[in-house]
Tab-separated table of C-alpha atoms (C1' of nucleotides) in Angstrom:
chain	number	residue	atom	x	y	z
A	1	MET	CA	4.516	-4.848	-17.075
A	2	ASP	CA	6.960	-2.975	-16.673
A	3	ALA	CA	8.334	-3.141	-13.035
A	4	GLY	CA	12.138	-1.977	-13.932
A	5	GLY	CA	11.448	1.246	-11.867
A	6	ASP	CA	14.120	2.695	-12.164
A	7	GLY	CA	15.508	2.017	-15.602
A	8	ASP	CA	11.719	3.513	-17.548
A	9	GLY	CA	12.088	6.986	-16.942
A	10	THR	CA	9.465	7.524	-14.083
A	11	HIS	CA	11.773	7.728	-11.162
A	12	THR	CA	11.236	10.273	-9.242
A	13	SER	CA	13.650	10.465	-7.008
A	14	ILE	CA	14.986	13.530	-5.399
A	15	GLN	CA	19.133	13.110	-4.887
A	16	PHE	CA	19.750	15.197	-2.284
A	17	PRO	CA	23.233	17.253	-2.268
A	18	VAL	CA	23.543	17.807	1.483
A	19	LYS	CA	25.786	14.885	3.451
A	20	LEU	CA	23.887	14.013	6.485
A	21	TYR	CA	26.415	11.748	7.782
A	22	THR	CA	30.288	12.118	7.760
A	23	THR	CA	32.843	9.340	8.249
A	24	ALA	CA	33.365	10.739	11.670
A	25	ASP	CA	29.860	8.863	12.263
A	26	HIS	CA	31.251	5.538	10.996
A	27	LYS	CA	28.110	4.433	9.664
A	28	PRO	CA	27.400	3.271	6.264
A	29	PRO	CA	25.391	6.368	3.892
A	30	ASN	CA	22.160	3.778	3.046
A	31	GLU	CA	21.879	2.683	6.131
A	32	MET	CA	19.003	4.782	8.354
A	33	ASN	CA	19.467	5.865	11.678
A	34	PHE	CA	16.670	5.805	14.369
A	35	PHE	CA	18.349	5.194	17.504
A	36	ALA	CA	21.347	6.923	16.731
A	37	ASP	CA	22.737	8.265	20.444
A	38	LYS	CA	21.858	11.302	21.281
A	39	LYS	CA	25.099	13.457	21.563
A	40	HIS	CA	23.896	16.003	19.365
A	41	GLU	CA	21.956	18.757	20.974
A	42	VAL	CA	20.005	20.270	18.064
A	43	GLY	CA	19.356	23.963	19.541
A	44	GLY	CA	16.776	25.515	19.453
A	45	ASP	CA	12.828	25.306	18.380
A	46	ASP	CA	12.322	28.205	15.923
A	47	ARG	CA	14.036	27.292	13.091
A	48	SER	CA	12.614	29.467	11.102
A	49	GLU	CA	15.931	31.849	10.728
A	50	PHE	CA	17.820	28.745	9.730
A	51	THR	CA	21.011	29.757	7.378
A	52	GLY	CA	22.154	26.207	6.010
A	53	ASN	CA	24.847	26.856	8.304
A	54	TYR	CA	24.875	23.847	10.757
A	55	SER	CA	29.012	24.246	11.371
A	56	ASP	CA	28.403	25.199	14.554
A	57	GLY	CA	29.985	23.111	18.138
A	58	ASN	CA	27.085	21.778	18.475
A	59	HIS	CA	26.536	19.758	14.303
A	60	ASN	CA	29.913	19.592	13.803
A	61	ASP	CA	27.960	15.526	12.902
A	62	VAL	CA	26.095	17.807	10.256
A	63	ASN	CA	28.183	18.504	7.518
A	64	VAL	CA	26.840	20.063	5.173
A	65	ASN	CA	28.160	19.906	2.140
A	66	THR	CA	26.311	21.055	-0.833
A	67	GLY	CA	28.610	20.098	-3.409
A	68	LEU	CA	27.872	23.352	-4.987
A	69	HIS	CA	29.713	26.556	-4.800
A	70	LEU	CA	26.658	28.748	-4.012
A	71	GLN	CA	26.419	31.404	-4.727
A	72	SER	CA	24.721	34.259	-1.791
A	73	PRO	CA	22.643	37.670	-3.231
A	74	ASN	CA	24.876	39.424	-1.303
A	75	THR	CA	27.828	37.291	-3.242
A	76	ILE	CA	26.032	38.402	-6.495
A	77	GLY	CA	26.586	41.583	-5.957
A	78	ALA	CA	29.990	41.767	-4.674
A	79	LEU	CA	30.711	39.819	-7.793
A	80	ASP	CA	28.854	41.777	-9.792
A	81	GLU	CA	30.998	44.942	-8.748
A	82	GLY	CA	34.548	44.074	-8.983
A	83	THR	CA	33.144	42.751	-12.485
A	84	SER	CA	34.746	44.579	-16.084
A	85	MET	CA	32.385	46.373	-17.551
A	86	ASP	CA	34.063	46.112	-20.772
A	87	CYS	CA	31.231	45.482	-23.150
A	88	ASP	CA	32.807	43.167	-25.270
A	89	ASP	CA	31.751	40.683	-22.476
A	90	LYS	CA	28.095	42.132	-21.909
A	91	ARG	CA	27.089	38.589	-23.465
A	92	SER	CA	29.079	36.416	-21.589
A	93	LYS	CA	28.078	38.603	-17.790
A	94	ASN	CA	24.681	37.914	-18.861
A	95	LYS	CA	24.959	34.512	-18.951
A	96	LEU	CA	26.819	34.730	-16.181
A	97	GLU	CA	24.556	36.302	-14.428
A	98	VAL	CA	21.828	34.488	-15.113
A	99	GLU	CA	23.854	31.519	-13.792
A	100	LEU	CA	23.756	33.808	-10.685
A	101	GLU	CA	21.361	33.220	-10.721
A	102	ARG	CA	20.073	30.005	-11.091
A	103	MET	CA	22.346	29.309	-8.471
A	104	SER	CA	20.456	31.165	-6.424
A	105	ILE	CA	17.735	29.476	-6.366
A	106	GLU	CA	18.869	26.659	-6.033
A	107	ASN	CA	20.480	26.954	-3.462
A	108	GLN	CA	17.270	28.282	-0.496
A	109	GLN	CA	15.667	25.671	-2.502
A	110	LEU	CA	18.537	23.375	-0.610
A	111	LYS	CA	18.370	25.355	2.053
A	112	GLN	CA	14.823	25.157	2.593
A	113	GLU	CA	15.514	20.988	2.220
A	114	LEU	CA	17.931	20.331	4.124
A	115	HIS	CA	15.792	22.798	6.654
A	116	LEU	CA	12.934	20.163	6.210
A	117	MET	CA	15.383	17.364	6.904
A	118	MET	CA	16.619	19.287	9.753
A	119	VAL	CA	13.395	19.645	11.605
A	120	ARG	CA	12.648	15.756	11.365
A	121	LEU	CA	15.828	15.599	12.522
A	122	LYS	CA	14.849	17.073	15.084
A	123	LYS	CA	12.371	14.903	15.936
A	124	LEU	CA	14.288	12.059	15.071
A	125	GLU	CA	16.337	12.953	18.430
A	126	GLU	CA	13.113	13.889	19.830
A	127	HIS	CA	11.674	10.557	19.532
A	128	GLU	CA	14.301	8.808	21.271
A	129	GLU	CA	14.251	11.105	24.552
A	130	ASP	CA	11.114	8.378	24.857
A	131	PRO	CA	12.749	4.890	24.464
A	132	LYS	CA	9.942	2.738	25.760
A	133	PRO	CA	7.385	3.301	22.204
A	134	ILE	CA	10.135	2.211	20.204
A	135	LYS	CA	11.093	-0.789	22.777
A	136	ASP	CA	7.701	-1.897	21.809
A	137	GLU	CA	8.400	-1.381	18.162
A	138	ARG	CA	11.821	-3.317	18.162
A	139	GLU	CA	9.724	-6.147	20.481
A	140	THR	CA	7.098	-5.715	18.308
A	141	MET	CA	9.432	-5.486	15.333
A	142	MET	CA	10.843	-9.188	16.343
A	143	MET	CA	8.115	-11.399	17.836
A	144	PRO	CA	7.477	-14.583	16.566
A	145	MET	CA	4.436	-14.714	14.645
A	146	PRO	CA	2.859	-11.048	14.918
A	147	MET	CA	-1.531	-11.979	13.636
A	148	PRO	CA	-1.432	-9.236	10.853
A	149	PHE	CA	-5.727	-9.430	10.962
A	150	ILE	CA	-5.499	-6.875	14.030
A	151	ASP	CA	-5.475	-4.012	11.387
A	152	LEU	CA	-8.003	-5.546	9.787
A	153	GLY	CA	-10.288	-6.098	11.731
A	154	ILE	CA	-9.317	-3.239	15.045
A	155	ALA	CA	-9.439	-0.600	12.131
A	156	SER	CA	-12.510	-1.501	10.577
A	157	LEU	CA	-14.597	-1.834	13.352
A	158	GLU	CA	-12.500	1.758	14.896
A	159	GLU	CA	-14.397	2.991	11.999
A	160	ASP	CA	-17.551	1.317	12.819
A	161	GLU	CA	-18.953	1.785	16.116
A	162	ASP	CA	-22.131	0.279	16.285
A	163	PHE	CA	-20.260	-2.938	13.680
A	164	ARG	CA	-20.356	-6.057	16.157
A	165	SER	CA	-18.378	-9.213	14.917
A	166	PRO	CA	-19.823	-12.912	15.421
A	167	PHE	CA	-16.772	-13.349	16.161
A	168	GLU	CA	-16.211	-10.850	18.572
A	169	GLY	CA	-15.528	-11.751	22.808
A	170	LYS	CA	-12.986	-15.221	20.687
A	171	SER	CA	-11.036	-12.739	19.102
A	172	GLN	CA	-7.751	-13.560	19.720
A	173	ILE	CA	-7.303	-9.709	19.744
A	174	SER	CA	-7.743	-9.615	23.411
A	175	ASN	CA	-5.544	-11.850	24.253
A	176	LEU	CA	-3.029	-7.798	23.342
A	177	ASP	CA	-2.914	-5.807	25.520
A	178	SER	CA	-4.100	-2.201	23.953
A	179	GLU	CA	-0.216	-1.049	23.519
A	180	GLN	CA	0.801	-4.540	21.547
A	181	VAL	CA	-2.508	-3.712	19.588
A	182	LEU	CA	-1.081	-0.283	18.797
A	183	ALA	CA	2.106	-1.431	17.918
A	184	CYS	CA	0.677	-4.989	15.571
A	185	SER	CA	-1.631	-1.909	13.594
A	186	ASN	CA	-0.133	-1.356	10.732
A	187	LYS	CA	-2.246	2.109	10.509
A	188	VAL	CA	-1.176	5.123	9.714
A	189	PRO	CA	-2.247	7.666	13.830
A	190	ARG	CA	-5.881	7.479	13.412
A	191	LEU	CA	-8.320	10.631	12.903
A	192	ASN	CA	-9.492	11.625	16.050
A	193	ASP	CA	-5.871	11.406	16.839
A	194	SER	CA	-5.736	14.489	18.566
A	195	LYS	CA	-1.543	15.050	17.829
A	196	ASN	CA	-2.787	15.119	14.439
A	197	ASP	CA	-5.594	18.003	13.711
A	198	GLY	CA	-3.722	20.457	12.073
A	199	SER	CA	-3.285	17.361	9.172
A	200	SER	CA	-7.008	16.037	9.481
A	201	ASN	CA	-8.496	16.256	5.791
A	202	ILE	CA	-5.281	15.035	4.164
A	203	ASP	CA	-5.483	11.395	7.303
A	204	GLN	CA	-8.891	10.871	5.676
A	205	ALA	CA	-8.403	11.375	2.692
A	206	THR	CA	-4.832	9.166	2.644
A	207	GLU	CA	-7.771	6.503	4.814
A	208	ALA	CA	-10.626	6.741	2.297
A	209	THR	CA	-8.086	6.175	-0.518
A	210	ILE	CA	-6.094	3.273	1.364
A	211	ARG	CA	-10.034	1.605	1.656
A	212	LYS	CA	-10.214	2.618	-2.486
A	213	ALA	CA	-7.304	1.511	-3.231
A	214	ARG	CA	-6.308	-1.945	-4.385
A	215	VAL	CA	-4.590	-4.549	-4.545
A	216	SER	CA	-4.471	-7.591	-7.880
A	217	VAL	CA	-2.798	-10.256	-7.716
A	218	ARG	CA	-2.111	-13.440	-11.481
A	219	ALA	CA	-1.192	-16.093	-10.310
A	220	LYS	CA	-1.162	-19.684	-13.323
A	221	SER	CA	-4.955	-21.484	-11.740
A	222	GLU	CA	-6.631	-23.491	-13.403
A	223	ALA	CA	-8.776	-23.126	-10.617
A	224	PRO	CA	-12.079	-20.228	-10.802
A	225	MET	CA	-10.789	-18.302	-8.810
A	226	ILE	CA	-7.751	-18.615	-5.599
A	227	THR	CA	-8.447	-19.987	-2.244
A	228	ASP	CA	-8.012	-17.054	-0.276
A	229	GLY	CA	-9.256	-18.152	2.692
A	230	CYS	CA	-11.903	-16.158	2.666
A	231	GLN	CA	-15.801	-16.812	3.169
A	232	TRP	CA	-17.011	-14.813	-0.283
A	233	ARG	CA	-20.705	-15.136	-2.122
A	234	LYS	CA	-21.009	-14.091	-6.366
A	235	TYR	CA	-23.116	-11.094	-7.057
A	236	GLY	CA	-22.757	-10.267	-9.187
A	237	GLN	CA	-21.188	-10.586	-13.701
A	238	LYS	CA	-19.703	-8.380	-16.823
A	239	MET	CA	-18.659	-9.402	-19.169
A	240	ALA	CA	-15.816	-6.521	-19.578
A	241	LYS	CA	-14.438	-4.923	-22.522
A	242	GLY	CA	-11.559	-5.951	-24.638
A	243	ASN	CA	-12.146	-10.289	-22.333
A	244	PRO	CA	-13.656	-12.374	-23.566
A	245	CYS	CA	-13.485	-14.007	-20.282
A	246	PRO	CA	-16.736	-12.650	-18.429
A	247	ARG	CA	-15.639	-10.386	-15.026
A	248	ALA	CA	-17.123	-11.768	-11.615
A	249	TYR	CA	-17.195	-10.446	-8.533
A	250	TYR	CA	-18.314	-11.110	-4.922
A	251	ARG	CA	-18.777	-9.633	-2.200
A	252	CYS	CA	-17.229	-10.536	1.621
A	253	THR	CA	-19.611	-13.334	3.740
A	254	MET	CA	-17.986	-13.667	7.241
A	255	ALA	CA	-19.429	-11.095	8.510
A	256	THR	CA	-22.848	-9.193	7.671
A	257	GLY	CA	-21.911	-5.671	6.569
A	258	CYS	CA	-18.198	-6.748	5.144
A	259	PRO	CA	-16.665	-4.319	2.169
A	260	VAL	CA	-14.494	-6.773	1.104
A	261	ARG	CA	-15.042	-6.747	-2.596
A	262	LYS	CA	-12.572	-9.000	-5.358
A	263	GLN	CA	-13.371	-9.092	-8.908
A	264	VAL	CA	-12.056	-11.943	-10.860
A	265	GLN	CA	-11.032	-12.524	-14.579
A	266	ARG	CA	-9.010	-14.664	-16.390
A	267	CYS	CA	-6.756	-13.007	-18.515
A	268	ALA	CA	-7.714	-12.549	-21.579
A	269	GLU	CA	-3.548	-12.687	-23.133
A	270	ASP	CA	-3.077	-16.097	-21.596
A	271	LYS	CA	-6.661	-18.247	-20.373
A	272	THR	CA	-4.595	-20.055	-17.995
A	273	ILE	CA	-3.753	-16.906	-15.691
A	274	LEU	CA	-6.378	-15.974	-12.820
A	275	ILE	CA	-6.772	-11.984	-11.881
A	276	THR	CA	-7.586	-11.669	-8.498
A	277	THR	CA	-8.438	-7.485	-7.450
A	278	TYR	CA	-9.372	-7.167	-3.212
A	279	GLU	CA	-10.448	-3.837	-2.515
A	280	GLY	CA	-11.469	-3.483	1.149
A	281	ASN	CA	-10.674	-3.723	4.594
A	282	HIS	CA	-13.042	-6.726	6.545
A	283	ASN	CA	-14.525	-5.517	9.749
A	284	HIS	CA	-14.705	-8.804	10.764
A	285	PRO	CA	-11.055	-11.143	12.279
A	286	LEU	CA	-10.448	-12.715	10.138
A	287	PRO	CA	-8.531	-17.050	9.268
A	288	PRO	CA	-5.295	-17.562	9.646
A	289	ALA	CA	-6.073	-18.607	5.948
A	290	ALA	CA	-7.333	-15.392	5.031
A	291	MET	CA	-4.912	-13.307	7.495
A	292	ALA	CA	-2.145	-13.168	5.144
A	293	MET	CA	-4.057	-12.449	1.673
A	294	SER	CA	-5.825	-9.682	4.009
A	295	SER	CA	-3.196	-8.277	5.597
A	296	THR	CA	-1.391	-8.497	1.829
A	297	THR	CA	-4.071	-6.033	0.747
A	298	SER	CA	-4.248	-3.596	3.162
A	299	SER	CA	-0.261	-3.345	3.732
A	300	ALA	CA	0.581	-2.778	0.259
A	301	ALA	CA	-2.572	-0.301	0.110
A	302	ARG	CA	-1.021	0.965	2.925
A	303	MET	CA	2.178	1.071	1.624
A	304	LEU	CA	1.418	1.971	-1.082
A	305	LEU	CA	-0.318	5.332	-0.296
A	306	SER	CA	2.082	5.775	3.384
A	307	GLY	CA	5.589	5.526	1.895
A	308	SER	CA	4.971	6.490	-1.859
A	309	MET	CA	2.908	9.020	-2.563
A	310	PRO	CA	1.712	8.688	-6.293
A	311	SER	CA	4.094	10.433	-8.136
A	312	SER	CA	2.359	12.914	-11.123
A	313	ASP	CA	2.982	9.744	-14.181
A	314	GLY	CA	0.909	7.792	-11.845
A	315	ILE	CA	3.989	5.067	-11.774
A	316	ILE	CA	4.962	4.717	-8.273
A	317	ASN	CA	7.820	2.472	-7.839
A	318	SER	CA	7.327	-0.358	-9.469
A	319	ASN	CA	10.072	-2.245	-7.838
A	320	LEU	CA	9.159	-1.658	-4.394
A	321	LEU	CA	7.727	-4.344	-3.708
A	322	ALA	CA	9.106	-6.749	-6.364
A	323	THR	CA	13.128	-5.741	-4.584
A	324	THR	CA	11.918	-5.943	-1.167
A	325	LEU	CA	10.094	-9.265	-0.629
A	326	PHE	CA	12.149	-11.286	-4.028
A	327	PRO	CA	15.740	-8.709	-3.258
A	328	CYS	CA	16.312	-12.046	-5.902
A	329	SER	CA	13.588	-11.188	-8.851
A	330	SER	CA	12.803	-7.475	-10.491
A	331	SER	CA	9.581	-8.326	-12.240
A	332	MET	CA	6.789	-10.065	-9.623
A	333	ALA	CA	4.953	-6.745	-8.009
A	334	THR	CA	3.676	-3.388	-9.580
A	335	ILE	CA	2.459	0.168	-8.291
A	336	SER	CA	0.290	1.577	-10.409
A	337	ALA	CA	-1.333	4.906	-8.912
A	338	SER	CA	-3.493	5.101	-12.226
A	339	ALA	CA	-7.730	5.675	-11.918
A	340	PRO	CA	-9.736	4.982	-10.092
A	341	PHE	CA	-7.354	4.458	-7.027
A	342	PRO	CA	-3.754	2.378	-6.714
A	343	THR	CA	-3.634	-0.807	-7.752
A	344	VAL	CA	-0.501	-2.964	-6.178
A	345	THR	CA	-0.516	-5.941	-9.011
A	346	LEU	CA	1.521	-8.518	-7.659
A	347	ASP	CA	2.202	-11.121	-10.792
A	348	LEU	CA	2.586	-14.718	-8.941
A	349	THR	CA	3.139	-15.828	-13.072
A	350	GLN	CA	6.692	-15.787	-13.449
A	351	SER	CA	9.175	-18.096	-13.441
A	352	PRO	CA	11.435	-17.631	-11.013
A	353	PRO	CA	15.134	-16.487	-11.931
A	354	ALA	CA	18.411	-18.430	-12.952
A	355	GLY	CA	19.526	-19.651	-10.897
A	356	GLN	CA	16.900	-19.908	-7.356
A	357	PRO	CA	16.368	-23.446	-6.202
A	358	GLN	CA	13.788	-24.595	-8.229
A	359	ASN	CA	12.093	-26.790	-5.128
A	360	PHE	CA	12.258	-22.969	-3.186
A	361	SER	CA	10.415	-21.565	-5.810
A	362	GLY	CA	7.733	-24.495	-6.104
A	363	GLN	CA	7.304	-23.443	-1.829
A	364	THR	CA	7.563	-19.996	-2.755
A	365	THR	CA	4.481	-20.723	-4.865
A	366	ALA	CA	2.560	-22.592	-2.552
A	367	LEU	CA	3.414	-19.890	0.124
A	368	LEU	CA	2.810	-16.604	-1.051
A	369	PRO	CA	0.566	-15.573	-0.435
A	370	GLN	CA	1.735	-15.673	3.886
A	371	ILE	CA	5.073	-14.676	3.147
A	372	ILE	CA	3.562	-11.963	1.436
A	373	GLY	CA	1.524	-10.892	3.568
A	374	GLN	CA	4.195	-11.058	6.600
A	375	SER	CA	6.739	-9.002	4.486
A	376	LEU	CA	3.967	-6.606	3.552
A	377	TYR	CA	2.915	-6.270	7.019
A	378	ASN	CA	6.196	-6.325	8.883
A	379	GLN	CA	7.665	-3.591	6.101
A	380	SER	CA	4.521	-1.331	6.638
A	381	LYS	CA	4.559	-1.196	9.857
A	382	PHE	CA	8.144	0.473	9.686
A	383	SER	CA	7.384	2.360	7.301
A	384	GLY	CA	4.260	3.698	9.328
A	385	LEU	CA	6.636	3.788	11.946
A	386	GLN	CA	8.979	6.681	9.420
A	387	LEU	CA	5.026	8.429	9.272
A	388	SER	CA	3.863	8.188	12.087
A	389	GLN	CA	6.965	10.431	14.098
A	390	ASP	CA	6.358	12.896	11.583
A	391	THR	CA	2.818	12.871	11.883
A	392	ALA	CA	2.713	13.468	15.677
A	393	ALA	CA	3.706	16.388	15.227
A	394	GLY	CA	1.961	17.563	12.425
A	395	THR	CA	3.664	17.515	9.413
A	396	MET	CA	1.813	15.778	6.235
A	397	SER	CA	2.452	18.461	4.705
A	398	GLU	CA	5.521	17.733	4.813
A	399	ILE	CA	5.547	14.833	4.504
A	400	GLY	CA	3.778	15.952	1.105
A	401	GLN	CA	7.021	18.290	0.319
A	402	LEU	CA	9.196	15.511	1.265
A	403	SER	CA	7.357	12.185	-0.485
A	404	ARG	CA	9.360	12.510	-3.381
A	405	ALA	CA	12.618	12.248	-1.945
A	406	GLY	CA	10.640	9.748	1.109
A	407	LEU	CA	9.902	7.071	-2.159
A	408	ALA	CA	13.840	6.365	-2.421
A	409	ASN	CA	14.742	7.438	1.678
A	410	THR	CA	11.892	4.460	2.444
A	411	VAL	CA	12.716	2.190	0.318
A	412	THR	CA	16.564	1.876	1.310
A	413	ALA	CA	15.127	1.997	4.099
A	414	ILE	CA	13.390	-0.824	3.768
A	415	THR	CA	15.659	-2.969	2.309
A	416	THR	CA	18.349	-1.290	4.211
A	417	ASN	CA	17.179	-2.305	8.178
A	418	PRO	CA	18.331	-4.749	9.115
A	419	ASN	CA	15.143	-5.565	12.139
A	420	PHE	CA	13.040	-5.551	8.702
A	421	THR	CA	15.754	-7.994	6.530
A	422	ALA	CA	15.557	-10.051	9.897
A	423	ALA	CA	11.837	-9.744	10.405
A	424	LEU	CA	11.398	-11.583	5.766
A	425	ALA	CA	14.244	-14.072	6.950
A	426	MET	CA	12.042	-15.281	9.986
A	427	ALA	CA	9.161	-14.449	7.640
A	428	ILE	CA	10.262	-17.151	5.495
A	429	SER	CA	12.297	-19.335	7.582
A	430	SER	CA	9.263	-19.702	10.303
A	431	ILE	CA	6.679	-20.622	7.065
A	432	ILE	CA	9.609	-22.737	5.523
A	433	GLY	CA	12.160	-23.658	7.260
A	434	GLY	CA	9.081	-26.227	9.391
A	435	GLY	CA	11.372	-26.141	12.481
A	436	GLY	CA	10.687	-24.928	15.851
A	437	ASP	CA	7.296	-21.887	16.716
A	438	GLY	CA	7.568	-21.024	12.718
A	439	GLY	CA	6.778	-24.564	12.153
A	440	SER	CA	3.782	-24.378	13.782
A	441	TYR	CA	3.149	-21.592	12.535
A	442	ALA	CA	2.881	-23.387	9.085
A	443	ASN	CA	0.659	-25.947	10.046
A	444	THR	CA	-1.996	-24.271	12.040
A	445	VAL	CA	-2.217	-22.357	8.394
A	446	VAL	CA	-2.456	-25.539	7.061
A	447	ASN	CA	-5.149	-26.830	8.398
A	448	ASN	CA	-6.571	-23.498	8.791
A	449	ASN	CA	-7.522	-24.013	5.530
A	450	ASN	CA	-7.707	-27.371	5.023
A	451	ASN	CA	-10.770	-26.602	7.716
A	452	SER	CA	-12.666	-23.367	6.005
A	453	ASN	CA	-12.879	-22.616	2.493
A	454	SER	CA	-15.877	-25.324	2.687
A	455	ASN	CA	-17.226	-23.909	-0.897
A	456	MET	CA	-14.395	-23.837	-2.136
A	457	ASN	CA	-11.916	-26.902	-3.444
A	458	ASN	CA	-8.941	-26.023	-5.882
A	459	LYS	CA	-6.969	-28.815	-5.704
A	460	ASP	CA	-4.599	-27.237	-8.690
A	461	ASP	CA	-4.732	-23.742	-7.136
A	462	GLU	CA	-1.516	-22.503	-6.618
A	463	PHE	CA	-2.655	-21.481	-3.655
A	464	CYS	CA	-3.415	-24.327	-1.821
A	465	PHE	CA	-1.274	-24.190	1.128
A	466	ARG	CA	0.636	-27.800	0.675
A	467	GLN	CA	2.753	-28.751	3.690
A	468	ASN	CA	6.001	-30.229	3.066
B	1	DC	C1'	-35.849	-24.454	3.184
B	2	DG	C1'	-32.012	-21.462	3.138
B	3	DA	C1'	-27.774	-19.984	1.359
B	4	DT	C1'	-25.481	-19.479	-3.446
B	5	DT	C1'	-26.075	-18.499	-8.264
B	6	DT	C1'	-27.706	-16.604	-12.513
B	7	DT	C1'	-28.605	-12.794	-14.774
B	8	DG	C1'	-30.796	-9.206	-16.420
B	9	DA	C1'	-32.088	-4.003	-15.122
B	10	DC	C1'	-30.488	-0.161	-12.995
B	11	DC	C1'	-27.380	3.001	-11.593
B	12	DC	C1'	-23.707	6.369	-11.800
B	13	DG	C1'	-18.822	7.729	-12.938
B	14	DC	C1'	-17.018	9.398	-17.292
B	15	DG	C1'	-15.503	10.744	-21.872
B	16	DC	C1'	-16.978	12.692	-26.035
C	1	DG	C1'	-26.234	16.108	-23.497
C	2	DC	C1'	-25.851	11.542	-24.486
C	3	DG	C1'	-23.831	7.275	-25.011
C	4	DC	C1'	-20.717	3.869	-23.034
C	5	DG	C1'	-18.625	0.549	-19.455
C	6	DG	C1'	-18.276	-0.739	-14.692
C	7	DG	C1'	-20.793	-1.837	-10.763
C	8	DT	C1'	-24.525	-3.969	-8.478
C	9	DC	C1'	-28.957	-4.321	-7.236
C	10	DA	C1'	-32.465	-7.541	-7.106
C	11	DA	C1'	-35.409	-11.775	-8.832
C	12	DA	C1'	-35.499	-15.449	-10.910
C	13	DA	C1'	-33.403	-19.766	-10.469
C	14	DT	C1'	-30.050	-23.913	-8.559
C	15	DC	C1'	-27.992	-26.709	-5.810
C	16	DG	C1'	-27.830	-29.150	-1.294
DNA sequence: CGATTTTGACCCGCGC
DNA sequence: GCGCGGGTCAAAATCG
């Protein structure tokens, strides 16, 4: 399993030699500042004639230092005229010209990239002018325990307006106002959003891919199927090539027409490892016990496609989940965009790193679905914030151009963002700590899990939630 | 008797 | 066009 994103030669991030922070900002360079005081007024809207020089009175903070001795074509010409035409130096002169031409092209590319970044900066500053959404986002981010099922339920209900869940009317959705629902919904902007008319095709494709994106969970278990809180009906079984163990196909039966499917198969190399692959979004509210796993699949898939677009080699960032979910581990999650559909693999079979408390690892194993679900939920909301800011002005093409760099930015932003760190810490402490509201949440999950899922009695299942 | 599982047949996409 | 493999369907069998 390849989880070493940086060491495998497939790292696709771009390091811009453009300095966006100066020492005058007094901010660490790795901290993404979404909410800075608005003190730098970006000039007119028309930046198409941007020349790369923002070092005027209004942009002292944007110290554009490419680290290169950039040469414009005019400069090249002046250099050319001032150069001696000595025939003995012709070869070296040609070499110099090629180098200058290369630097000139590089200069143009850097200008374009800088222009895009300035556009994004301007949008972020414009976003500050309407502080309410940001406030809501912050409040939502710090809500004790937002229920991640909202994404799954609402998203699918919007997609299928004819569907009326049997849970409707009793749903917890009704307890939230629409603003909270929108804030909690870690979705990419809707297709029919008037602000996104220019990017509907890309959005549509993304949505379709998200529906097809898969999350695979590897876990050691003697049980035939992991307990995830949903009700499943087996509809097929096939012998897969290269594996003596049959692959079983299940579909969700908690609501008629629920498109969620899962495949269960034992690993050919180690038959104690159970590989469960989830696909699709539920079109109905889920019991708390099922939310974690379902939000894991949905959020992971969404994050996979919103925060990190596939690279050309099919491997995106195998460390993204691992480093954000489990900073102490580097081999628990793999993201692959190889055909046919992008897949997030959560490997829960790894032993805890040396030095990690054993009791913590045991609890982590038992509570992983909750931790993963909550963490990915918060995380995807954060990356969703970035995405929504960009897509609000119909700049999906810009995202595409910046996707490679955006991946690195997203990773940095997620891992360094204090909100995410706090949310992750809160999610873990609320589940494991057992104190205060978080403890009651954990107990609720345990109780619901015990009461639901009558046909899955996997006592030795590692996914069974255990009371402390 | 309804719900669920089993299992062979069928469909479809993909590579050659 | 053909074969292969993955995924799904649906009738029969089984279960509670």
